[in-house]
mmCIF file of C-alpha atoms and ligand atoms in Angstrom:
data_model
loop_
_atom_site.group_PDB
_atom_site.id
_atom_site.type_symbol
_atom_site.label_atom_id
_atom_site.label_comp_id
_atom_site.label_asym_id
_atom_site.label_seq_id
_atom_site.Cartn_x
_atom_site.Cartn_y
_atom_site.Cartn_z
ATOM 1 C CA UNK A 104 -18.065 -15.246 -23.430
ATOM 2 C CA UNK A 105 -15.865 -16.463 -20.467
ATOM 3 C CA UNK A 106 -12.161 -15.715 -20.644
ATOM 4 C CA UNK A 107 -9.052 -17.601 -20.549
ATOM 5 C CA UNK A 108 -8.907 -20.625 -17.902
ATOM 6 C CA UNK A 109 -7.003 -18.594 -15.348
ATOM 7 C CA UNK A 110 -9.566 -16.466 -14.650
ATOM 8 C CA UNK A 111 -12.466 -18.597 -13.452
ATOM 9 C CA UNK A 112 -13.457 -17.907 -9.963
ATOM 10 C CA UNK A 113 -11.427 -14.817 -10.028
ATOM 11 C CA UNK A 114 -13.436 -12.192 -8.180
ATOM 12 C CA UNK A 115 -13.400 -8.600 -9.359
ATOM 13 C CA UNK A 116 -11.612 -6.128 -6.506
ATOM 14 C CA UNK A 117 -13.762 -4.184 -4.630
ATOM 15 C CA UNK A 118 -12.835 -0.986 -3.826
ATOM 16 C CA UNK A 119 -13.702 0.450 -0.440
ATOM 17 C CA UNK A 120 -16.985 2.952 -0.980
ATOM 18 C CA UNK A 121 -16.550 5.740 -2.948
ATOM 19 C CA UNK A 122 -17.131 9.484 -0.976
ATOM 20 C CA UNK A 123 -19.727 10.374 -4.127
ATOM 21 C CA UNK A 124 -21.169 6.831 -3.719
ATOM 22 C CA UNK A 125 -22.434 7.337 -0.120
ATOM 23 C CA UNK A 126 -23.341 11.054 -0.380
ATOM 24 C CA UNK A 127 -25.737 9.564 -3.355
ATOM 25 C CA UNK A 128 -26.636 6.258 -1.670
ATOM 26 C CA UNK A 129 -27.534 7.729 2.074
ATOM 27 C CA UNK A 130 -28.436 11.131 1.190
ATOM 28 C CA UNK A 131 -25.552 12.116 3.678
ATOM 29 C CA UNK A 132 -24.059 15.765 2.623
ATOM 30 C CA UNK A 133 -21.189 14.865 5.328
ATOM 31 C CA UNK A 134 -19.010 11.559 4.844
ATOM 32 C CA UNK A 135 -15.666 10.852 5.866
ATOM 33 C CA UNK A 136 -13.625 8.633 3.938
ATOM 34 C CA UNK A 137 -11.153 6.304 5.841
ATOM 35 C CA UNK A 138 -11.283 3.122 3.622
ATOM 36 C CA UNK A 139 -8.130 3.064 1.398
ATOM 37 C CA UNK A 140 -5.590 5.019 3.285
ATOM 38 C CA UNK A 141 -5.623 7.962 1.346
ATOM 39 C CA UNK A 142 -3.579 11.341 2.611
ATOM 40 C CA UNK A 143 -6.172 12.803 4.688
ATOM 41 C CA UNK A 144 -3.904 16.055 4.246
ATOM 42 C CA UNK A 145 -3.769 15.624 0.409
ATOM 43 C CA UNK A 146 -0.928 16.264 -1.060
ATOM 44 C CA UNK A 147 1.446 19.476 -0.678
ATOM 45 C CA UNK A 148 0.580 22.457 -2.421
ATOM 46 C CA UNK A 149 3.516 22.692 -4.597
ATOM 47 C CA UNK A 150 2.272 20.105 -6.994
ATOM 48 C CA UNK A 151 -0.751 22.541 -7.936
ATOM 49 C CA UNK A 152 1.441 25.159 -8.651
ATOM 50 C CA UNK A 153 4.394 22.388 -10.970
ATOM 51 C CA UNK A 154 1.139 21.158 -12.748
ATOM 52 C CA UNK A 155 -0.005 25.097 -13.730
ATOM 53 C CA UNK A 156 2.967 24.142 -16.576
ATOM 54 C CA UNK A 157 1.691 21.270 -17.989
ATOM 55 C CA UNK A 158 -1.047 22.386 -19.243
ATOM 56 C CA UNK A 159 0.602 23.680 -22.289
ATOM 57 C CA UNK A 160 2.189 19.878 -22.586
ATOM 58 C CA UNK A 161 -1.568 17.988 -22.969
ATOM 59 C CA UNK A 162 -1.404 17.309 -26.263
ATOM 60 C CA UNK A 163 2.166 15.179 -26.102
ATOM 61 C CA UNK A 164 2.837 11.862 -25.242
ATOM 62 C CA UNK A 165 5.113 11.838 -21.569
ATOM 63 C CA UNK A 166 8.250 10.318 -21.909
ATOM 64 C CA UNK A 167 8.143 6.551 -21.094
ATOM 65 C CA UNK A 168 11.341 6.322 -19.445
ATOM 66 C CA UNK A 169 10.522 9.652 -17.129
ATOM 67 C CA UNK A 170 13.812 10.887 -17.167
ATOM 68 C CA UNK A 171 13.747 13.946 -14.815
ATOM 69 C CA UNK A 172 11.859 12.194 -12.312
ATOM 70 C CA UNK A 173 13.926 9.365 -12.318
ATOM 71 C CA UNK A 174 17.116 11.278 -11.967
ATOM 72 C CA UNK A 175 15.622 12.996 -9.062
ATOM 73 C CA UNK A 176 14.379 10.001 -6.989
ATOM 74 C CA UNK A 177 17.418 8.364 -7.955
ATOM 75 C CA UNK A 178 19.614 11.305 -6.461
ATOM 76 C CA UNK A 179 16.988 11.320 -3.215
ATOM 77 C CA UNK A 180 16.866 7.586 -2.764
ATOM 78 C CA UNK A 181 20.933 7.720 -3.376
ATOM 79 C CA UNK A 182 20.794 4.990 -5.920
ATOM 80 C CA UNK A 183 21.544 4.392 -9.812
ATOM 81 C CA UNK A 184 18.857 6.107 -11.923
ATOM 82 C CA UNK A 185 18.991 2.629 -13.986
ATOM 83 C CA UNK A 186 17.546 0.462 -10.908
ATOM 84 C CA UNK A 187 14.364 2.313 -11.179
ATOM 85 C CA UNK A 188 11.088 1.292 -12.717
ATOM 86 C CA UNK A 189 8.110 3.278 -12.677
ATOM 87 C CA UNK A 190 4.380 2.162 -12.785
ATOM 88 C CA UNK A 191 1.255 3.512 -13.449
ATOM 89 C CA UNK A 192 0.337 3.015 -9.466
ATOM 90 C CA UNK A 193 2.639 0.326 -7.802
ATOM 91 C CA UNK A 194 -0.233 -1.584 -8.840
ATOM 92 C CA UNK A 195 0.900 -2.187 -11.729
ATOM 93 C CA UNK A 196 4.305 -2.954 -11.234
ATOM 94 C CA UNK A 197 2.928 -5.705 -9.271
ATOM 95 C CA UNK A 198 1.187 -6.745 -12.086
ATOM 96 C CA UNK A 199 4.591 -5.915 -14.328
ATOM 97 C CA UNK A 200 6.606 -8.548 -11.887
ATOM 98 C CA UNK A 201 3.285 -11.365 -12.281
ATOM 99 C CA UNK A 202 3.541 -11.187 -15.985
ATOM 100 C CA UNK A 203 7.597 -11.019 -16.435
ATOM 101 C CA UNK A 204 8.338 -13.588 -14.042
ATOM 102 C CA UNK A 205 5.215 -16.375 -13.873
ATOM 103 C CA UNK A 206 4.993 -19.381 -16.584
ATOM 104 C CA UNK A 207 2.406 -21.727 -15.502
ATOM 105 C CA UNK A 208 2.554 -23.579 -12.523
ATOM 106 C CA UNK A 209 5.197 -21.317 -11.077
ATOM 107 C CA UNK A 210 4.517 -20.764 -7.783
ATOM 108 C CA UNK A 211 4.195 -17.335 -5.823
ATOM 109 C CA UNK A 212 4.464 -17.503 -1.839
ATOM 110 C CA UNK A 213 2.581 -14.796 0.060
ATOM 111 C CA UNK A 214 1.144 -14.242 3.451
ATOM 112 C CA UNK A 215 -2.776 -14.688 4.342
ATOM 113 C CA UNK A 216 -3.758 -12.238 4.700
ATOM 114 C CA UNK A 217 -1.707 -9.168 2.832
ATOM 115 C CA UNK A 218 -2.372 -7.150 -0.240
ATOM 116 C CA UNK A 219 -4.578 -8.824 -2.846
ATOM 117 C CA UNK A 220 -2.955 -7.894 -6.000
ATOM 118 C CA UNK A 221 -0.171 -10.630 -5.160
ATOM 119 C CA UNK A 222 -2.927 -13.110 -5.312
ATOM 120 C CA UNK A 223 -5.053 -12.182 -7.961
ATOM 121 C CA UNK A 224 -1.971 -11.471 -10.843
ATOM 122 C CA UNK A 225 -0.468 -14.392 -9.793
ATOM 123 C CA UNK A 226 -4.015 -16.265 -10.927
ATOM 124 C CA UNK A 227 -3.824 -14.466 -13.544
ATOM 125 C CA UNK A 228 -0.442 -15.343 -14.766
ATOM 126 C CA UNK A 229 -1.455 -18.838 -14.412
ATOM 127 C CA UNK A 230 0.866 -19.319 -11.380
ATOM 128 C CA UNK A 231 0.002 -21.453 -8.002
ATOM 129 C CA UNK A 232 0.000 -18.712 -4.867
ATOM 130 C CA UNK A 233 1.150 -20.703 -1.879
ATOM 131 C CA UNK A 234 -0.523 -18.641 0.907
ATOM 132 C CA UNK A 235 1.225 -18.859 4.242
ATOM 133 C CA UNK A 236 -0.631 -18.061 7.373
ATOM 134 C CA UNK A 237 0.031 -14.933 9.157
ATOM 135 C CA UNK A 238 1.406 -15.939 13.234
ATOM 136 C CA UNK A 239 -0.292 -12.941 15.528
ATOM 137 C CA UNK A 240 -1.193 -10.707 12.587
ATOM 138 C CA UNK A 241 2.686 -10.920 11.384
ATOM 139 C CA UNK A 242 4.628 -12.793 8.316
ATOM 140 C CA UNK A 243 5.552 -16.063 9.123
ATOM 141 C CA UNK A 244 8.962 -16.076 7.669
ATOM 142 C CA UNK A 245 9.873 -18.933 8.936
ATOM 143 C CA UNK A 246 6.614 -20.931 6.985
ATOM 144 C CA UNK A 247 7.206 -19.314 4.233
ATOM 145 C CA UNK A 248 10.959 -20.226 3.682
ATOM 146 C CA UNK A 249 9.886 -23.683 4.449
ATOM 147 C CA UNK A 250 7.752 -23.188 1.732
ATOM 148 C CA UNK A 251 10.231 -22.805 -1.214
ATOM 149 C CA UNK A 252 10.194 -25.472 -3.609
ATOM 150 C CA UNK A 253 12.106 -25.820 -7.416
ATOM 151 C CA UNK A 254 8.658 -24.020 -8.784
ATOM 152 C CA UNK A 255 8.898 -20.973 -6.233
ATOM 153 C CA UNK A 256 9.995 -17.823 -8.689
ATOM 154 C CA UNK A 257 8.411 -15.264 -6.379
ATOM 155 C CA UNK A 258 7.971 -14.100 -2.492
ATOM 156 C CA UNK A 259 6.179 -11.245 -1.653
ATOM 157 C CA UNK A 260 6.285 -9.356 1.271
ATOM 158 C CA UNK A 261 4.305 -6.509 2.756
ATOM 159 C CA UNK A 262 5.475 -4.539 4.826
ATOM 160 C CA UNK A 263 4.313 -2.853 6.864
ATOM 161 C CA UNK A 264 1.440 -5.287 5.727
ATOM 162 C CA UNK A 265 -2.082 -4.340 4.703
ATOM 163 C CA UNK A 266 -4.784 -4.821 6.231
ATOM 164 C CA UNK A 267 -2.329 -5.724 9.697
ATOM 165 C CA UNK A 268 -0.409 -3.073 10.068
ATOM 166 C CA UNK A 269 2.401 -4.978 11.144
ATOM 167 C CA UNK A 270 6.181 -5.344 10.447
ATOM 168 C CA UNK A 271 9.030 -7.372 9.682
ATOM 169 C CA UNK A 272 12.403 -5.849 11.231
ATOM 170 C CA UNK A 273 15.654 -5.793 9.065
ATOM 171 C CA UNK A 274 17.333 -8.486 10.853
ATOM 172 C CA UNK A 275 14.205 -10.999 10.147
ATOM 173 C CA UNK A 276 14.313 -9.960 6.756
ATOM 174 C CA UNK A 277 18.242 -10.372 6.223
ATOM 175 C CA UNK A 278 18.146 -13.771 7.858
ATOM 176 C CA UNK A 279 15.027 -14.967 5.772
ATOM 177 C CA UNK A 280 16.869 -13.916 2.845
ATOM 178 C CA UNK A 281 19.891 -15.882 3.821
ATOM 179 C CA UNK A 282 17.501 -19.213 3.595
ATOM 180 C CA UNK A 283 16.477 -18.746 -0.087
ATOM 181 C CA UNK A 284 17.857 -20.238 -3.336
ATOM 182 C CA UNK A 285 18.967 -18.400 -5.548
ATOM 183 C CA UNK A 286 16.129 -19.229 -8.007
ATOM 184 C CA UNK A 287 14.003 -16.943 -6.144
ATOM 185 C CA UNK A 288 12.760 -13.116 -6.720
ATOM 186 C CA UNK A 289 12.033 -11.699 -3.255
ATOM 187 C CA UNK A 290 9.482 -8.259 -3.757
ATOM 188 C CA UNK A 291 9.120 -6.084 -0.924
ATOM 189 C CA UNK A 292 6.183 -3.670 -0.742
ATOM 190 C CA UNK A 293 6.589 -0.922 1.064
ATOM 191 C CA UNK A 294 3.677 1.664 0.272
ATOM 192 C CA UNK A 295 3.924 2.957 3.934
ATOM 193 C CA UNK A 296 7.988 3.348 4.334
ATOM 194 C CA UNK A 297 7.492 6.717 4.962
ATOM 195 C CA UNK A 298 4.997 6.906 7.609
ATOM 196 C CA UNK A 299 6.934 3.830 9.751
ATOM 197 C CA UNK A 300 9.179 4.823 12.934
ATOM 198 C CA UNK A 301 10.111 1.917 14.364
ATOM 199 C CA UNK A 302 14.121 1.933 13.848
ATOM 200 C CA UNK A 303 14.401 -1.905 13.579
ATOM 201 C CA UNK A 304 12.666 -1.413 9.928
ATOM 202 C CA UNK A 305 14.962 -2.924 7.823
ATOM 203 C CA UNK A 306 16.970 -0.477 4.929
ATOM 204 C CA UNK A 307 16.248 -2.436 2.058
ATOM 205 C CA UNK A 308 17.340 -0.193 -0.456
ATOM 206 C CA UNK A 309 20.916 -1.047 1.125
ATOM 207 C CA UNK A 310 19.616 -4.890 0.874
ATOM 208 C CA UNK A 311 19.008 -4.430 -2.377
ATOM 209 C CA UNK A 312 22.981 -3.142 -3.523
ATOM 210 C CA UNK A 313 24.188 -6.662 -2.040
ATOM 211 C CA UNK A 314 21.269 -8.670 -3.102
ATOM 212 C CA UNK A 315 20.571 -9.119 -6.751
ATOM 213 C CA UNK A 316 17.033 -11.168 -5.458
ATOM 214 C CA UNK A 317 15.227 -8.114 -4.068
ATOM 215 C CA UNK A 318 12.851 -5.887 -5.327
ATOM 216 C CA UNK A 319 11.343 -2.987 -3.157
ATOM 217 C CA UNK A 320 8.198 -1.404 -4.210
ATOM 218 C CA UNK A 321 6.982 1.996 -3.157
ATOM 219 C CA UNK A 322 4.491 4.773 -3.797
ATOM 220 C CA UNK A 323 3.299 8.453 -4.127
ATOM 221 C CA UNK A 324 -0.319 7.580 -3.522
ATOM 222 C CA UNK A 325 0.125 7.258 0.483
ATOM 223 C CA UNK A 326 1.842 9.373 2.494
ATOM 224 C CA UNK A 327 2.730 11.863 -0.903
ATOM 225 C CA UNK A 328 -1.255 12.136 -1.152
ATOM 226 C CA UNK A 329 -1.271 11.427 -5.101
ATOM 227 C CA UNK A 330 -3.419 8.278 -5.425
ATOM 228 C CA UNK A 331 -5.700 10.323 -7.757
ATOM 229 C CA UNK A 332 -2.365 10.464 -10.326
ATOM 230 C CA UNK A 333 -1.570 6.649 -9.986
ATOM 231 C CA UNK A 334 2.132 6.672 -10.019
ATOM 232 C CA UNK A 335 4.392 4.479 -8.256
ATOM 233 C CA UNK A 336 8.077 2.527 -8.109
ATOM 234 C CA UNK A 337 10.610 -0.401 -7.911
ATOM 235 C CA UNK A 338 14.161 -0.432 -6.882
ATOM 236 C CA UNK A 339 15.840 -3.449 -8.053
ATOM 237 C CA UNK A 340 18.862 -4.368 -9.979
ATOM 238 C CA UNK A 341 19.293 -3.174 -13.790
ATOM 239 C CA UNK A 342 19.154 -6.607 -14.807
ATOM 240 C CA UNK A 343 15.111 -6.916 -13.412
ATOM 241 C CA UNK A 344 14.375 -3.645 -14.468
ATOM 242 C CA UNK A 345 15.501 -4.788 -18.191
ATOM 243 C CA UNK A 346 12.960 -7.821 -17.969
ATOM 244 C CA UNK A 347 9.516 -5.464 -15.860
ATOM 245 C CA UNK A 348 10.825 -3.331 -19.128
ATOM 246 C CA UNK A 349 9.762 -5.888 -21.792
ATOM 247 C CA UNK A 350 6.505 -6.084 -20.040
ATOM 248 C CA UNK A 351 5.836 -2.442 -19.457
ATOM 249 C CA UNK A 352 3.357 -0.543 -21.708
ATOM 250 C CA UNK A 353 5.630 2.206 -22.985
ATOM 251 C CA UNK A 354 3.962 5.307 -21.870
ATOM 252 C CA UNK A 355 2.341 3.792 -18.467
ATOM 253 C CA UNK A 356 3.059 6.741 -16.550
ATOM 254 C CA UNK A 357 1.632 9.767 -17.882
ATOM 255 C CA UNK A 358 3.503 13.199 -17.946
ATOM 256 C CA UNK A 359 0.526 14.673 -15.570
ATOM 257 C CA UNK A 360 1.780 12.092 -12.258
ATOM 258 C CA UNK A 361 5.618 12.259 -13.355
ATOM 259 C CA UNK A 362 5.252 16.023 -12.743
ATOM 260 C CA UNK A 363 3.298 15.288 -9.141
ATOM 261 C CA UNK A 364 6.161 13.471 -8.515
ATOM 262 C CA UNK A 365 8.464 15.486 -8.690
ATOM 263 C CA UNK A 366 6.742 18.281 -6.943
ATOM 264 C CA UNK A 367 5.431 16.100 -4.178
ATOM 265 C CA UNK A 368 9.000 14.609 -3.696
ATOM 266 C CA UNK A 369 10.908 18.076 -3.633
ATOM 267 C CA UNK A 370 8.357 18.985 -0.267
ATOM 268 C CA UNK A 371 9.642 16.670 2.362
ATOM 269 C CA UNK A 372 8.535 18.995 5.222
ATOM 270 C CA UNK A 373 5.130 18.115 4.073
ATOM 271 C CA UNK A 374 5.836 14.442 4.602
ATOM 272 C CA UNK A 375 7.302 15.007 7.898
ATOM 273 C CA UNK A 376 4.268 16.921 9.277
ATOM 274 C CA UNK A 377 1.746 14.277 7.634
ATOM 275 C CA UNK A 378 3.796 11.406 9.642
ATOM 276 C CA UNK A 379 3.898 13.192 13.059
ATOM 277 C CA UNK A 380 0.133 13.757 12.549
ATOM 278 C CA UNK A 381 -0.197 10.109 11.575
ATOM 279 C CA UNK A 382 1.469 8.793 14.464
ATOM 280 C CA UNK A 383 -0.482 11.705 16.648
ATOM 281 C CA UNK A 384 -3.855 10.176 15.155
ATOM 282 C CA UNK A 385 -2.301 6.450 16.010
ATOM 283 C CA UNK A 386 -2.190 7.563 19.823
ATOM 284 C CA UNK A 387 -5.390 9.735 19.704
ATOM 285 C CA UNK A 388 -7.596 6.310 18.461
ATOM 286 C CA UNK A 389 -5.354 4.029 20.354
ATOM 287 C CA UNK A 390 -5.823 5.423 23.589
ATOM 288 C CA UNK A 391 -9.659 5.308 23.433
ATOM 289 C CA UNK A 392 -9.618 1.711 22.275
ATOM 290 C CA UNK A 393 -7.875 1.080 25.311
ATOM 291 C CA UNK A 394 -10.056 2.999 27.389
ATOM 292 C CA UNK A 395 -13.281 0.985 25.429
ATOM 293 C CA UNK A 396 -11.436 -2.274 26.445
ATOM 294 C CA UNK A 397 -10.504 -2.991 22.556
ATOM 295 C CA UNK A 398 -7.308 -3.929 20.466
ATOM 296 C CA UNK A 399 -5.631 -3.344 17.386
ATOM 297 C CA UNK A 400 -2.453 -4.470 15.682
ATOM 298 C CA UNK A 401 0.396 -2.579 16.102
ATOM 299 C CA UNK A 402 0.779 -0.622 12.950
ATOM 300 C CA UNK A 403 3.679 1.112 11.483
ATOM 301 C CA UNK A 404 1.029 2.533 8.942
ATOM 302 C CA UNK A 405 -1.648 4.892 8.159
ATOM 303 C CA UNK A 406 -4.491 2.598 9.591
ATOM 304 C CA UNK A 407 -5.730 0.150 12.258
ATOM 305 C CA UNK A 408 -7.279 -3.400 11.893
ATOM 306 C CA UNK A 409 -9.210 -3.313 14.926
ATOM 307 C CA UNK A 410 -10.887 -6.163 16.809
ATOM 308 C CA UNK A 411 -14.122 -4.882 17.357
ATOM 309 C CA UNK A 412 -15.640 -8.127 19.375
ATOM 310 C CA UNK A 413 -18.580 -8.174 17.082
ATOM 311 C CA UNK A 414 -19.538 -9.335 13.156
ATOM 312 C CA UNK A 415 -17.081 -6.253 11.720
ATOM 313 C CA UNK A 416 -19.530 -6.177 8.618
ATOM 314 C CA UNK A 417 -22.065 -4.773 11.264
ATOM 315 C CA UNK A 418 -19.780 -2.584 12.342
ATOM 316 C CA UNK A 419 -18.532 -1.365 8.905
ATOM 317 C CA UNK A 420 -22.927 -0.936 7.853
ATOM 318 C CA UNK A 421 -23.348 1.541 11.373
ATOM 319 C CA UNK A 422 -20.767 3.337 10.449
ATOM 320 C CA UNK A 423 -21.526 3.588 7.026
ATOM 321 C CA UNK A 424 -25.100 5.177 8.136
ATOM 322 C CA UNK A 425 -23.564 7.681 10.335
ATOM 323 C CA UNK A 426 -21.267 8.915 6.932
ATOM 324 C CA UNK A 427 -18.050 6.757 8.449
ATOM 325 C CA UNK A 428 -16.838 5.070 5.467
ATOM 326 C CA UNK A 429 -14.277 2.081 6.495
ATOM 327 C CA UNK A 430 -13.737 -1.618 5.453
ATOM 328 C CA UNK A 431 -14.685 -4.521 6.552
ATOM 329 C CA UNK A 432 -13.922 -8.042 4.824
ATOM 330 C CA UNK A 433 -10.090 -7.236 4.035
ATOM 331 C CA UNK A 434 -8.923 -10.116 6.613
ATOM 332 C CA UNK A 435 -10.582 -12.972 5.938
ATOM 333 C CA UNK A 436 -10.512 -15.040 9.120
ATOM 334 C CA UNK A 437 -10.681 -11.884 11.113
ATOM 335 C CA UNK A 438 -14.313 -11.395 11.194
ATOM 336 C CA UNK A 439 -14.532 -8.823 14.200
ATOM 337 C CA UNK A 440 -11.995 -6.674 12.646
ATOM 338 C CA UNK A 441 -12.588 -3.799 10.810
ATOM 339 C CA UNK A 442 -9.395 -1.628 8.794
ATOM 340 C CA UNK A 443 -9.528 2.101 9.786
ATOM 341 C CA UNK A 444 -7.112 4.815 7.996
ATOM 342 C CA UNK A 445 -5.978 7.190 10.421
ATOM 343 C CA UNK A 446 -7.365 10.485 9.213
ATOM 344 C CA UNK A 447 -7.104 14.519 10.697
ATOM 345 C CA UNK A 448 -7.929 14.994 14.377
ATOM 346 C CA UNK A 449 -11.751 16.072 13.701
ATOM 347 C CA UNK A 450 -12.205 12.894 11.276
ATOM 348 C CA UNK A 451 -10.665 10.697 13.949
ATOM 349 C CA UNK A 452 -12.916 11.940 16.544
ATOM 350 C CA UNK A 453 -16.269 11.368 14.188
ATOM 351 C CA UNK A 454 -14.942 8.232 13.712
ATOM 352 C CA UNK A 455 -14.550 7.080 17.242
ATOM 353 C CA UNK A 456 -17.864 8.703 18.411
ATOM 354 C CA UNK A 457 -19.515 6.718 15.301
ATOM 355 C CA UNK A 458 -17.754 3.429 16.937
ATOM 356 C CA UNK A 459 -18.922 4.359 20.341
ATOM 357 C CA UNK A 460 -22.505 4.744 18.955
ATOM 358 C CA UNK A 461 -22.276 1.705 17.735
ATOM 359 C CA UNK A 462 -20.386 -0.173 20.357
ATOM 360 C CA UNK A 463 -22.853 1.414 22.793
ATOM 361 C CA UNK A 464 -19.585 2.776 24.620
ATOM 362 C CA UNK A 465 -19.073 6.053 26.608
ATOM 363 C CA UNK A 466 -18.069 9.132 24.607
ATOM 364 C CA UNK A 467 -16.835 12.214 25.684
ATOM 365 C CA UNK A 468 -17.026 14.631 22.974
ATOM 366 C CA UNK A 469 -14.394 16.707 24.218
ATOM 367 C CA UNK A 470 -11.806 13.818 24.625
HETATM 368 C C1 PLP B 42 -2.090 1.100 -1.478
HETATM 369 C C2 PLP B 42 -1.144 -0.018 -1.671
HETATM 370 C C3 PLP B 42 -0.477 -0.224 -2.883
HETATM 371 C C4 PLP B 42 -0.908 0.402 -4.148
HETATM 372 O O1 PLP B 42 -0.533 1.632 -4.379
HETATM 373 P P1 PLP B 42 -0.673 2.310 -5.797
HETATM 374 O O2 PLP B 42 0.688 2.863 -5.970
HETATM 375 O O3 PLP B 42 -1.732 3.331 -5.614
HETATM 376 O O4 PLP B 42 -1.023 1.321 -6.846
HETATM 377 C C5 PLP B 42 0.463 -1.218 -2.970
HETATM 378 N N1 PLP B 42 0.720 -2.010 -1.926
HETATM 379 C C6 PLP B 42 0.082 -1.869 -0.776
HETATM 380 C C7 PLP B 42 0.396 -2.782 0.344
HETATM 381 C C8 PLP B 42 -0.877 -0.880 -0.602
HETATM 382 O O5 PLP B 42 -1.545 -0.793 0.542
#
């Protein structure tokens, strides 16, 4: 039986390969995973030893408002414990915003290409995604402003943005932000904050106090290596929160990820060594692509799209036989591109030899 209207010709995500998948598939006992920029580090020990407690907790529902971690992000973010909303993954909340904020024919203006969830709950909702294209793998603010009409509710904006890498700085976003109406709900994703260093990044969270239109959305499954928990979060102003609120299921975070939250957020020497390796494992990759004769985006991230200069599906399949799992197909219209997430030194360097197999480039294995 098909479903409602909305979803016809709505494809089903598809999830870059699963480790267990390609063991099975190839027979490979060795596989590295660098697909969905995951915490090739994991996460920091001290969550093992918080979730030792909850065991005796299993058979009680969490508290749907989670009021501990809340009053500790809140305290580490330095802002009201009432602008926060928490989601079962930011997933979700990006589904939370879709649902709260879309009647029919409203109209949703994102970049092409970014994040597919924008897309798909906006379809869902019923709503009209405008799709601006990116200019040189960045947002086109300026397109997209022009794009506003008196059915625009919502703007989303990755950044840095997946699958590019790249970033808008604070003063583009301030002055794009100084073009809208009113009428309009600006959501900034920013699943990588953490691992950016570029000092023109804009400090939306200081945005946000001045502007009642923005919504920043973060997460602990990146950089805080806890995508296995699925817990993310908004900051916005207590008058969105009350409306994602009426659309939230009430115990959508469960007590297991609000207590690898709080763990994972208490270690922040653990995020500071996983973003100096990150930006370590940036240079490392970068500086054989250069040698190879090859490009990337710029990324402020924990991966690469790189221009590959042949069909990146091919790519993605050699790799894929030598136990290299990556994607390929994220940016449509960038069909010699494949996404890489930076992993540890040794998984970087099985990736590049894999690419130089592949590529037929030279390799030293020492490099
Ligand atoms: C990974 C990712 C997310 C989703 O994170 P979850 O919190 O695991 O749902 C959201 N936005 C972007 C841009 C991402 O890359």
């Amino acid at each position: 039986m098909e479903g409602k209207d909305a979803l016809r010709g709505l494809p089903v995500y598809q999830p870059g390969k699963s480790l267990e998948e390609v063991k099975r598939e190839l027979g490979l006992s060795e596989v590295v995973k660098l697909a969905s920029n995951e915490n090739p580090f994991g996460c920091s020990p001290q969550v093992w030893e918080a979730l030792q407690e909850e065991k005796f907790h299993t058979p009680l529902y969490p508290e749907a408002e989670a009021p501990q971690l809340r009053a500790e992000l809140a305290q580490s973010l330095g802002v009201a414990p009432q602008r926060l909303v928490f989601g079962n993954g930011s997933d979700e909340i990006v589904q939370m915003i879709a649902r709260a904020y879309l009647d029919q024919g409203d109209e949703a203006i994102m970049a092409d290409v970014t994040f597919p969830r924008y897309k798909t709950q906006t379809v869902i909702e019923g709503g009209v995604p405008v799709e601006v294209p990116l200019k040189e793998g960045r947002h086109n603010l300026d397109r997209m402003a022009a794009a506003v009409t008196e059915r625009t509710r919502l703007i989303w904006i990755c950044n840095p943005n997946n699958p590019t890498g790249t970033m808008v700085s604070g003063a583009e976003l301030e002055a794009f932000l100084e073009r809208l109406p009113e009428h309009v709900l600006v959501v900034v994703d920013e699943a990588y904050f953490e691992y950016v260093e570029d000092p023109s990044y804009p400090d939306s969270l200081s945005l946000l106090t001045r502007d009642p239109r923005l919504l920043v959305l973060r997460t602990f499954s990146k950089i805080y290596g806890l995508a296995a928990f699925r817990i993310g979060y908004g900051v916005t102003s207590e008058g969105i929160v009350g409306e994602l609120n009426k659309v939230r299921e009430p115990f959508n975070t469960n007590r297991i990820a609000q207590r690898a939250a709080r763990a994972a957020l208490a270690d922040q020497e653990f995020i500071q060594r996983c973003q100096k390796a990150n930006r370590e494992g940036i240079e490392q990759i970068q500086a054989q692509l250069v040698e190879w004769g090859l490009s990337a985006f710029p990324t402020q991230g924990n991966f690469l799209l790189i221009d590959t200069g042949r069909s990146g599906d091919e790519v993605y399949q050699s790799l894929l036989k030598q136990g290299i799992i990556v994607r390929a197909g994220v940016a449509p219209g960038y069909p010699t591109y494949i996404r890489v997430t930076i992993g540890n030194e040794e998984q970087n360097r099985l990736f590049l030899k894999g690419l130089a197999a592949c590529l037929e480039k030279p390799f030293d294995e020492r490099g």
